[in-house]
Coordinates of C-alpha atoms and ligand atoms in Angstrom, one line a residue:
M857 CA 100.1 84.7 129.9
A858 CA 97.1 86.7 128.4
A859 CA 96.8 88.0 124.9
L860 CA 95.6 91.6 123.9
R861 CA 94.4 92.0 120.3
G862 CA 94.6 94.5 117.7
V863 CA 95.6 94.8 114.1
G864 CA 99.2 93.7 113.2
I865 CA 101.2 95.5 110.7
G866 CA 103.3 92.8 108.8
Q867 CA 104.6 89.7 109.8
G868 CA 107.4 90.5 112.8
V869 CA 107.5 89.5 116.3
A870 CA 109.4 91.2 118.9
T871 CA 109.8 90.9 122.6
G872 CA 111.0 93.3 125.4
P873 CA 110.0 95.7 128.1
V874 CA 107.2 98.2 127.8
R875 CA 107.7 101.8 127.8
R876 CA 104.6 104.2 127.5
M877 CA 104.6 107.4 125.6
A878 CA 104.3 110.6 127.7
E879 CA 100.8 112.1 128.1
A880 CA 99.6 114.8 126.1
L881 CA 100.1 118.4 127.4
P882 CA 96.9 119.4 129.4
A883 CA 94.6 121.7 127.4
P884 CA 94.9 125.6 128.0
E885 CA 92.2 127.4 129.8
N886 CA 89.9 129.8 128.1
V887 CA 90.9 133.0 129.8
P888 CA 91.0 136.4 128.5
T889 CA 94.4 137.7 127.2
T890 CA 96.2 140.0 129.4
L891 CA 99.0 140.6 126.7
G892 CA 96.6 142.1 124.0
A893 CA 95.6 141.0 120.6
D894 CA 98.6 142.2 118.8
A895 CA 101.1 140.4 121.2
E896 CA 99.0 137.0 120.9
R897 CA 98.9 136.9 117.5
T898 CA 102.6 137.6 117.0
R899 CA 103.2 134.6 119.8
A900 CA 100.8 132.5 117.8
Q901 CA 102.3 133.1 114.4
E902 CA 105.9 132.7 115.5
A903 CA 105.0 129.3 117.0
I904 CA 103.0 128.0 114.1
A905 CA 105.8 129.1 111.8
D906 CA 108.5 127.5 113.9
V907 CA 106.8 124.3 114.2
A908 CA 106.2 124.2 110.4
A909 CA 109.8 124.8 109.9
D910 CA 110.8 122.0 112.5
L911 CA 108.5 119.6 110.5
T912 CA 109.9 120.6 107.2
R913 CA 113.6 120.3 108.7
R914 CA 112.5 116.5 110.0
A915 CA 111.0 115.9 106.3
E916 CA 114.4 116.8 104.9
A917 CA 116.3 114.4 107.2
V918 CA 114.1 111.2 105.7
D919 CA 112.8 110.0 102.4
G920 CA 109.9 107.9 101.1
A921 CA 106.7 107.9 102.8
A922 CA 108.1 109.3 106.1
Q923 CA 109.0 112.4 104.1
E924 CA 105.5 112.8 102.5
V925 CA 103.9 112.6 105.9
L926 CA 106.1 115.0 107.4
E927 CA 105.8 117.4 104.2
A928 CA 102.0 117.1 104.5
Q929 CA 102.0 118.0 108.2
A930 CA 104.3 121.2 107.7
M931 CA 101.5 122.1 105.0
I932 CA 98.6 121.4 107.6
A933 CA 100.2 123.7 110.1
E934 CA 100.6 126.5 107.6
D935 CA 97.1 125.9 106.3
P936 CA 95.4 129.6 105.6
T937 CA 91.8 128.3 106.8
L938 CA 93.5 127.2 110.2
A939 CA 95.5 130.4 110.6
D940 CA 92.2 132.4 109.9
E941 CA 90.5 130.6 112.6
V942 CA 93.3 131.2 115.0
E943 CA 93.2 134.7 114.2
E944 CA 89.4 135.0 114.7
R945 CA 89.7 133.7 118.2
I946 CA 92.6 136.3 118.8
A947 CA 90.3 139.0 117.8
A948 CA 87.7 137.9 120.0
G949 CA 90.2 138.2 123.0
A950 CA 91.4 134.7 123.5
T951 CA 95.1 133.9 124.2
A952 CA 97.4 132.4 121.7
E953 CA 97.4 129.0 123.5
W954 CA 93.6 128.8 123.6
A955 CA 93.1 130.1 119.9
V956 CA 95.4 127.5 118.7
H957 CA 93.9 124.6 120.9
D958 CA 90.4 125.6 120.0
A959 CA 91.0 126.0 116.2
F960 CA 92.7 122.9 115.6
A961 CA 90.0 120.9 117.6
G962 CA 87.4 122.5 115.5
F963 CA 89.2 121.3 112.3
R964 CA 89.9 117.8 114.0
A965 CA 86.1 117.5 114.4
S966 CA 85.3 118.2 110.9
L967 CA 87.9 115.3 109.8
E968 CA 86.3 113.0 112.5
A969 CA 82.9 113.6 111.1
I970 CA 83.8 112.8 107.6
G971 CA 85.5 109.4 108.8
G972 CA 87.5 106.9 106.8
Y973 CA 90.9 108.0 105.6
L974 CA 90.4 111.6 106.5
G975 CA 89.2 110.5 110.0
E976 CA 92.4 108.9 110.5
R977 CA 94.2 112.0 109.8
A978 CA 92.7 113.8 112.8
A979 CA 95.7 112.4 115.1
D980 CA 98.1 114.3 112.7
L981 CA 96.3 117.6 113.8
D982 CA 96.5 116.8 117.4
D983 CA 100.2 116.4 117.0
I984 CA 100.5 119.9 115.4
A985 CA 98.3 121.3 118.0
Q986 CA 100.5 119.9 120.6
R987 CA 103.9 120.9 119.2
V988 CA 102.5 124.7 118.7
L989 CA 101.3 124.6 122.4
A990 CA 104.6 123.3 123.6
R991 CA 106.3 126.1 121.9
L992 CA 104.1 128.6 123.4
R993 CA 104.8 127.3 127.0
G994 CA 108.5 127.1 126.3
V995 CA 108.2 123.3 126.9
A996 CA 109.4 120.3 125.2
A997 CA 106.9 118.7 122.7
P998 CA 105.6 115.4 123.8
G999 CA 107.6 112.8 122.1
V1000 CA 109.1 109.2 122.3
P1001 CA 110.6 108.4 125.6
D1002 CA 114.5 107.5 125.9
P1003 CA 115.0 105.1 128.9
G1004 CA 118.4 104.2 127.9
Y1005 CA 117.6 100.7 126.7
P1006 CA 115.6 99.1 124.1
F1007 CA 111.9 99.0 124.4
V1008 CA 108.4 98.3 123.1
L1009 CA 106.6 101.7 122.7
V1010 CA 103.3 102.0 123.9
A1011 CA 101.1 105.1 122.7
R1012 CA 97.8 106.3 122.0
D1013 CA 98.3 106.9 118.4
L1014 CA 101.9 107.8 117.5
A1015 CA 102.5 111.1 115.8
P1016 CA 103.5 110.7 112.2
A1017 CA 106.5 113.1 113.0
D1018 CA 107.5 110.6 115.8
T1019 CA 106.9 107.4 113.6
A1020 CA 108.9 108.8 110.9
L1021 CA 111.8 109.2 113.1
L1022 CA 111.6 106.4 115.4
D1023 CA 115.3 104.8 116.1
L1024 CA 114.9 101.2 115.3
D1025 CA 117.8 100.4 117.5
K1026 CA 115.9 101.5 120.3
V1027 CA 112.4 100.8 119.6
L1028 CA 111.8 97.1 119.4
A1029 CA 108.3 97.1 118.5
L1030 CA 105.1 99.5 118.6
I1031 CA 101.7 99.3 120.1
T1032 CA 98.9 101.9 119.7
T1033 CA 95.5 101.7 121.4
D1034 CA 94.1 104.0 118.6
G1035 CA 94.5 104.2 114.8
G1036 CA 93.4 101.7 112.2
P1037 CA 95.3 99.6 109.6
T1038 CA 95.3 102.8 107.5
S1039 CA 96.3 105.3 109.8
H1040 CA 99.8 107.1 109.0
T1041 CA 101.3 105.2 112.1
A1042 CA 100.5 101.8 110.4
I1043 CA 101.5 103.0 106.9
L1044 CA 104.9 104.2 108.2
A1045 CA 105.5 101.2 110.3
R1046 CA 104.9 99.0 107.4
E1047 CA 107.3 101.0 105.2
K1048 CA 110.1 101.0 108.0
G1049 CA 109.4 97.4 108.8
I1050 CA 108.6 98.1 112.4
V1051 CA 106.8 95.3 114.3
A1052 CA 103.5 97.0 115.1
V1053 CA 100.1 96.2 116.2
V1054 CA 97.6 99.1 116.1
G1055 CA 94.3 99.6 117.5
A1056 CA 94.9 97.5 120.5
V1057 CA 92.4 99.2 122.9
D1058 CA 93.4 97.0 126.0
A1059 CA 97.2 97.8 125.7
A1060 CA 96.1 101.2 127.5
G1061 CA 96.5 99.1 130.9
L1062 CA 100.3 98.1 130.0
A1063 CA 102.6 99.3 132.6
D1064 CA 106.2 100.5 132.2
D1065 CA 109.0 97.7 132.4
E1066 CA 106.4 94.6 132.0
T1067 CA 107.7 92.2 129.5
V1068 CA 105.7 91.7 126.4
I1069 CA 105.7 89.7 123.1
V1070 CA 104.2 91.9 120.1
D1071 CA 103.2 89.4 117.5
A1072 CA 102.2 91.5 114.3
A1073 CA 101.4 88.2 112.3
A1074 CA 98.8 87.1 114.9
G1075 CA 97.6 90.9 115.7
T1076 CA 98.3 90.0 119.5
I1077 CA 100.3 91.2 122.4
T1078 CA 101.1 88.7 125.2
T1079 CA 101.5 89.6 128.7
E1080 CA 103.4 87.8 131.2
P1081 CA 104.7 85.5 128.8
S1082 CA 106.5 82.1 129.7
A1083 CA 110.0 81.3 129.3
D1084 CA 108.9 79.0 126.4
E1085 CA 106.9 81.6 124.8
L1086 CA 109.7 84.1 124.9
A1087 CA 112.3 81.7 123.5
R1088 CA 109.7 80.8 120.5
A1089 CA 109.3 84.5 119.9
T1090 CA 113.0 85.2 119.9
A1091 CA 113.6 82.3 117.5
R1092 CA 110.9 83.4 115.1
A1093 CA 112.3 87.0 115.1
A1094 CA 116.0 85.8 114.6
E1095 CA 114.4 83.5 111.6
K1096 CA 112.6 86.5 110.1
Q1097 CA 115.6 88.5 110.4
A1098 CA 117.9 85.8 108.5
A1099 CA 115.3 85.6 105.9
D1100 CA 114.8 89.4 105.4
T1101 CA 118.4 90.0 104.9
A1102 CA 119.0 86.9 102.6
P1103 CA 119.4 87.7 98.9
P1104 CA 116.2 87.9 97.2
T1105 CA 115.4 84.8 94.9
P1106 CA 112.5 84.8 92.3
G1107 CA 109.1 83.8 93.8
A1108 CA 108.3 80.1 93.6
L1109 CA 106.3 77.5 95.3
A1110 CA 108.1 74.6 97.1
D1111 CA 108.0 72.3 94.0
G1112 CA 109.6 75.3 91.8
T1113 CA 106.2 76.4 90.2
P1114 CA 107.2 80.1 89.6
I1115 CA 104.9 82.8 91.0
A1116 CA 106.4 86.0 89.8
L1117 CA 106.8 88.6 92.6
L1118 CA 106.3 92.1 91.5
A1119 CA 105.9 95.6 93.0
N1120 CA 103.1 97.9 93.2
L1121 CA 104.6 101.5 92.6
G1122 CA 103.1 105.1 92.6
K1123 CA 106.1 106.9 91.5
P1124 CA 109.4 106.1 89.3
G1125 CA 111.6 107.0 92.3
D1126 CA 110.4 103.9 94.2
A1127 CA 111.8 101.7 91.8
V1128 CA 115.4 101.3 93.3
D1129 CA 113.9 100.1 96.8
A1130 CA 111.6 97.6 94.8
V1131 CA 114.6 96.2 92.8
A1132 CA 116.8 95.9 96.0
R1133 CA 113.9 94.0 97.8
G1134 CA 113.9 91.5 94.8
A1135 CA 110.9 92.5 92.8
E1136 CA 110.9 90.7 89.5
G1137 CA 109.3 93.8 87.8
V1138 CA 106.3 95.9 88.2
G1139 CA 102.8 94.6 88.6
L1140 CA 100.8 97.6 89.1
F1141 CA 102.2 101.2 88.5
R1142 CA 99.4 103.7 89.4
T1143 CA 99.7 106.5 87.1
E1144 CA 96.9 108.5 88.7
F1145 CA 99.3 109.1 91.9
L1146 CA 101.5 111.2 89.6
F1147 CA 98.7 113.7 88.9
L1148 CA 96.4 113.6 91.9
S1149 CA 97.2 117.4 92.8
S1150 CA 97.1 118.6 89.0
T1151 CA 94.1 120.5 87.8
N1152 CA 94.9 120.2 84.0
A1153 CA 95.5 117.0 82.1
P1154 CA 99.5 116.0 82.3
T1155 CA 101.2 116.8 79.2
V1156 CA 102.5 113.9 76.9
S1157 CA 106.0 114.9 77.6
A1158 CA 106.0 115.2 81.4
Q1159 CA 104.1 111.9 81.3
R1160 CA 106.8 110.1 79.0
E1161 CA 109.7 111.4 81.2
A1162 CA 107.9 109.6 84.3
Y1163 CA 107.2 106.4 82.4
R1164 CA 110.8 106.5 80.9
E1165 CA 112.3 106.6 84.3
L1166 CA 110.2 103.7 85.6
L1167 CA 110.8 101.5 82.5
A1168 CA 114.5 102.3 82.6
A1169 CA 114.8 100.6 86.2
F1170 CA 113.4 97.3 84.9
P1171 CA 115.4 96.4 81.6
G1172 CA 114.3 93.1 80.3
R1173 CA 111.5 92.9 83.2
K1174 CA 107.8 93.2 82.9
V1175 CA 106.3 96.6 83.8
V1176 CA 102.6 96.8 84.3
V1177 CA 101.3 100.3 83.9
R1178 CA 97.8 100.9 84.4
V1179 CA 96.2 104.1 82.7
L1180 CA 94.6 106.7 85.0
D1181 CA 92.2 105.0 87.4
A1182 CA 90.4 108.5 88.3
G1183 CA 87.4 108.6 90.5
A1184 CA 86.0 107.7 94.1
D1185 CA 88.9 107.8 96.4
K1186 CA 91.2 109.2 93.7
P1187 CA 89.4 112.1 92.0
L1188 CA 91.3 113.7 89.2
P1189 CA 89.8 117.2 88.7
F1190 CA 90.7 117.0 85.0
L1191 CA 88.8 113.7 84.5
N1192 CA 86.1 113.9 87.2
D1193 CA 84.3 117.2 87.6
A1194 CA 80.5 116.1 88.1
H1195 CA 79.5 115.7 91.4
E1196 CA 78.5 112.0 91.8
E1197 CA 76.3 110.6 94.9
N1198 CA 78.0 107.2 94.6
P1199 CA 81.4 108.0 93.1
A1200 CA 82.7 104.3 93.4
L1201 CA 79.8 103.4 91.3
G1202 CA 80.2 106.3 88.8
L1203 CA 82.2 107.4 86.0
R1204 CA 85.6 106.2 87.3
G1205 CA 88.6 104.2 85.8
L1206 CA 88.2 103.2 82.3
R1207 CA 84.9 104.9 82.2
A1208 CA 85.9 108.3 82.7
L1209 CA 88.8 108.0 80.3
R1210 CA 86.4 107.0 77.4
A1211 CA 84.5 110.0 78.3
S1212 CA 87.6 111.9 77.9
E1213 CA 89.3 109.8 75.2
D1214 CA 91.8 112.5 74.2
I1215 CA 93.4 112.2 77.7
L1216 CA 93.7 108.3 77.2
R1217 CA 95.1 108.8 73.7
E1218 CA 97.9 111.2 74.9
Q1219 CA 98.8 108.7 77.9
L1220 CA 99.0 105.8 75.3
T1221 CA 101.4 107.9 73.3
A1222 CA 103.6 108.8 76.1
L1223 CA 103.5 105.2 77.0
A1224 CA 104.5 103.9 73.5
E1225 CA 107.2 106.9 73.4
A1226 CA 108.7 105.5 76.7
Q1227 CA 108.4 101.9 75.4
A1228 CA 110.6 102.8 72.4
E1229 CA 113.2 104.4 74.6
T1230 CA 113.9 101.6 77.0
E1231 CA 114.3 97.8 77.0
A1232 CA 111.5 97.0 79.8
D1233 CA 108.6 94.5 78.6
L1234 CA 105.8 97.2 79.1
W1235 CA 102.0 95.7 79.5
V1236 CA 99.4 98.1 79.8
M1237 CA 95.9 97.7 81.6
A1238 CA 92.8 99.4 82.1
P1239 CA 91.1 99.8 85.5
M1240 CA 87.3 99.2 86.3
V1241 CA 86.6 97.2 83.3
A1242 CA 83.0 95.7 83.5
T1243 CA 82.1 94.2 80.1
V1244 CA 83.4 92.5 77.0
E1245 CA 82.8 95.5 75.0
E1246 CA 85.1 97.8 77.2
T1247 CA 87.7 95.1 77.0
A1248 CA 87.7 95.0 73.4
Y1249 CA 87.8 98.8 73.3
F1250 CA 90.9 99.2 75.5
T1251 CA 92.9 96.7 73.8
A1252 CA 92.1 97.8 70.5
I1253 CA 93.1 101.5 71.2
A1254 CA 96.3 100.4 73.1
R1255 CA 97.4 98.3 69.8
E1256 CA 96.6 101.5 67.6
Y1257 CA 99.6 103.0 69.4
G1258 CA 101.8 100.0 69.3
L1259 CA 101.4 98.7 72.7
R1260 CA 102.3 95.1 72.6
T1261 CA 100.5 93.6 75.6
A1262 CA 97.0 95.2 76.7
G1263 CA 95.0 93.6 79.5
I1264 CA 92.4 94.5 82.1
M1265 CA 92.1 94.8 85.7
V1266 CA 89.5 92.4 87.2
E1267 CA 87.9 94.7 90.0
V1268 CA 84.1 94.1 89.3
P1269 CA 82.3 91.0 90.0
A1270 CA 80.8 91.1 86.6
S1271 CA 84.3 90.8 84.9
A1272 CA 85.3 88.1 87.2
L1273 CA 82.2 86.1 86.5
L1274 CA 82.6 86.6 82.7
A1275 CA 86.4 86.5 82.8
D1276 CA 86.5 83.7 80.1
R1277 CA 84.9 86.0 77.6
L1278 CA 86.7 89.2 78.6
L1279 CA 90.1 87.2 78.4
A1280 CA 89.5 86.5 74.9
H1281 CA 89.9 89.9 74.1
A1282 CA 92.9 90.8 76.1
D1283 CA 96.3 89.5 76.7
F1284 CA 96.1 89.2 80.5
A1285 CA 94.1 90.0 83.7
S1286 CA 95.1 91.4 86.9
I1287 CA 92.8 91.2 89.7
G1288 CA 92.3 94.1 91.8
T1289 CA 91.1 92.5 95.3
N1290 CA 90.5 96.0 97.0
D1291 CA 88.0 97.0 94.9
L1292 CA 86.8 93.5 94.0
T1293 CA 86.3 93.0 97.5
Q1294 CA 84.6 96.4 98.2
Y1295 CA 82.1 95.4 95.0
T1296 CA 81.4 91.9 95.8
M1297 CA 80.7 93.0 99.7
A1298 CA 78.9 96.3 98.9
A1299 CA 81.2 97.8 101.6
D1300 CA 82.9 101.1 100.8
R1301 CA 86.5 100.5 101.3
L1302 CA 86.9 104.0 102.9
L1303 CA 84.3 103.6 105.4
G1304 CA 85.5 102.4 109.0
S1305 CA 82.1 101.3 110.1
V1306 CA 82.0 98.5 107.3
A1307 CA 85.7 97.7 107.5
S1308 CA 84.8 94.1 108.7
F1309 CA 83.3 93.5 105.3
Q1310 CA 86.3 94.7 103.5
D1311 CA 87.9 91.2 103.9
P1312 CA 89.6 89.7 100.8
W1313 CA 89.5 86.2 102.6
H1314 CA 85.8 86.2 102.0
P1315 CA 84.9 83.0 100.2
A1316 CA 82.7 84.9 97.7
V1317 CA 85.7 86.7 96.7
L1318 CA 88.0 83.9 96.5
R1319 CA 85.4 82.2 94.3
L1320 CA 85.5 85.0 91.9
V1321 CA 89.3 84.8 91.9
A1322 CA 89.0 81.1 91.1
E1323 CA 86.8 81.8 88.1
V1324 CA 89.3 84.1 86.8
G1325 CA 92.2 81.8 87.5
R1326 CA 90.1 79.0 85.6
A1327 CA 89.5 81.3 82.8
G1328 CA 93.2 82.2 82.6
A1329 CA 94.3 78.5 82.5
A1330 CA 91.8 77.9 79.7
L1331 CA 92.8 80.5 77.6
G1332 CA 96.6 80.2 78.4
K1333 CA 96.5 83.9 79.6
P1334 CA 98.5 85.0 82.6
V1335 CA 96.4 86.0 85.7
G1336 CA 97.9 88.2 88.5
V1337 CA 96.7 89.8 91.6
C1338 CA 97.7 93.4 92.4
G1339 CA 95.4 94.3 95.3
E1340 CA 96.5 94.4 99.0
A1341 CA 95.6 90.6 99.2
A1342 CA 98.8 89.7 97.4
A1343 CA 100.8 91.0 100.3
D1344 CA 99.1 88.5 103.0
P1345 CA 101.5 85.6 103.1
L1346 CA 99.0 82.9 103.6
L1347 CA 96.4 84.4 101.4
A1348 CA 99.2 84.6 98.6
V1349 CA 99.6 80.6 98.8
V1350 CA 95.8 80.6 98.6
L1351 CA 95.7 82.8 95.5
A1352 CA 98.5 80.5 93.8
G1353 CA 96.4 77.7 94.5
L1354 CA 93.4 79.3 92.8
G1355 CA 95.5 79.7 89.5
V1356 CA 97.2 82.9 90.0
G1357 CA 100.6 83.1 88.6
S1358 CA 101.9 86.5 89.9
L1359 CA 101.5 88.7 92.9
S1360 CA 102.1 92.4 93.1
M1361 CA 102.6 94.1 96.4
A1362 CA 104.2 96.8 98.4
P1363 CA 108.0 96.2 98.1
A1364 CA 108.3 95.8 101.8
A1365 CA 106.0 92.6 101.6
L1366 CA 108.0 90.8 99.1
A1367 CA 110.3 89.0 101.7
D1368 CA 107.4 87.4 103.8
V1369 CA 105.4 86.4 100.7
R1370 CA 108.3 84.8 99.0
R1371 CA 109.1 82.8 102.2
A1372 CA 105.4 81.6 102.6
L1373 CA 105.3 80.3 98.8
A1374 CA 108.4 78.6 99.2
Q1375 CA 106.9 76.5 101.9
H1376 CA 104.1 74.8 100.0
T1377 CA 103.9 72.8 96.8
L1378 CA 101.3 73.7 94.2
E1379 CA 99.2 70.6 95.4
D1380 CA 99.3 72.0 98.9
A1381 CA 98.3 75.5 97.8
R1382 CA 95.3 74.0 95.8
R1383 CA 94.5 71.9 98.9
I1384 CA 94.8 75.1 101.4
A1385 CA 92.8 77.2 98.8
A1386 CA 90.0 74.5 98.7
A1387 CA 89.8 74.8 102.6
A1388 CA 89.4 78.4 102.3
L1389 CA 86.8 78.2 99.6
A1390 CA 84.6 75.8 101.5
A1391 CA 84.3 78.2 104.5
D1392 CA 81.3 80.3 105.3
D1393 CA 83.0 83.6 105.8
A1394 CA 86.3 85.6 106.0
G1395 CA 87.4 84.5 109.5
A1396 CA 86.4 80.8 108.9
A1397 CA 88.2 80.8 105.5
R1398 CA 91.5 82.2 107.2
A1399 CA 91.2 79.6 109.9
A1400 CA 90.7 76.8 107.6
A1401 CA 93.7 77.7 105.4
Q1402 CA 95.9 78.1 108.7
A1403 CA 94.8 74.5 109.6
A1404 CA 95.4 73.2 106.0
A1405 CA 98.9 74.8 105.9
A1406 CA 100.1 73.7 109.4
P1407 CA 102.6 70.9 108.8
D1408 CA 100.8 67.6 110.0
P1409 CA 102.7 66.2 112.9
S1410 CA 102.2 62.6 111.8
L1411 CA 104.0 63.1 108.7
P1412 CA 107.9 62.8 108.5
T1413 CA 109.3 66.4 107.8
R1414 CA 110.5 67.1 104.2
Ligands
PEP1935 C1 92.4 97.3 93.7 O1 91.4 97.7 93.5 O2 92.8 96.1 94.2 C2 93.6 97.9 93.1 C3 95.0 97.4 93.0 O3 93.6 99.3 92.6 P1 93.5 100.4 93.6 O4 93.8 99.8 95.0 O5 94.2 101.4 93.1 O6 92.0 100.9 93.6
MG1936 MG1 91.2 99.6 92.1

């Protein structure tokens, strides 16, 4: 056996024969048109319109993130700037094929130069360009193979349109050689529950029909597996399948210590899926996601309607709504209009809301009205709180509106270090490990070049979490985690050991975290957390926790 490495998405494992995705269509040559500019223009326009219509049709056939990705692709295909670029090349004597190829390549290069999230969108442009070229040449667009039996799909970076429509009865697992953990392929794979390892550079050498084990939990692809390895992987896959389809139970450690399992949501429509997956409530509702494309502040009535719909899905349950977290990666034009050199360190989160207090007051009004109309237990919290004074400000203003439970997000090291003093003024704390890691490690969460620093397993981050856990216990105030760290099953156990009482995550992650928690008592969790805390870096902390969590073969099994 040999193991290839990549980034695993989720916790699944699958085995099967490899099938490679067909190579891209060859690039056209830059030869002068023989048809004339008018004919080339019509051909290009028709091909682009057909592709956009096809993507829209595909979007209508699916829902959730898949739908959003396909709709976004259809919009890119019809982007007027791209159309102008194509037109410019045709006017200069190019064929429709060359004009499309060259214009899309130019756009792709600009995205790649920006890097981070936008850089990872570059694959979307390639896919659209390929579809338009196929249309112009009258051939089928490159797509997922269909050998007639289930297979492990190996691709450079799967097009979002293909990922969205993958037939899970045929595709056992997905391996990409390009693409990172925030690429669309990864986002969609996570949502669909596809076993996936992305960014596995060496998988380019895999051959059709060779059998592999794809282990997303370990981020590995095992080639030439032994019969034993295959049997173990198959047993693990069956165990996971049984656990995923078992009726969800409330989150708890093995000794019964409750650890509430909550959902991170960005729109009310996602509540149904969260409830079906056993979310015990909502730990983070990102209100800014509702208004990312708005140029004006949302009205009270539009907000009330959205919050009412969300709260109505969780009668008697806790729903934590975060007030608008504008700035940095989520700019809202009506809150962040000034240019900032370092927006992550600028007027974002509560700072931006205070600067436009009327918008905060309108949001609190809408939340109070939605609370009055529904049965949910509404908690409100402020993002990017850094001081005691900000904490006191937010809880006081929330109480003015009759909002019963008001807390803060701990995302800045300063608030973790002074958690006892901040919590004296707040009803609860929710740790945002995405930003807390970014600020602790001084590593922009959107920048691929510093991605290795963006690891919440780092003992510096864990020590800050422990500080907040201790403060919560001392003051009798609930402490939760709502960053991505909560979705990592072993890290979830560590967080419980550090005094965290609730974990909020993408609903698709709930089953794996529930299962991991149920395997360890609170005493175990504290021991595993201590092992991670004692490590020197993130990798060592993960390894130490793995070793501490592994069953001791010398002990009788429970
Ligand atoms: C976080 O920072 O961990 C968090 C949950 O907030 P967001 O990811 O929306 O910044
Ligand atoms: Mg944050």
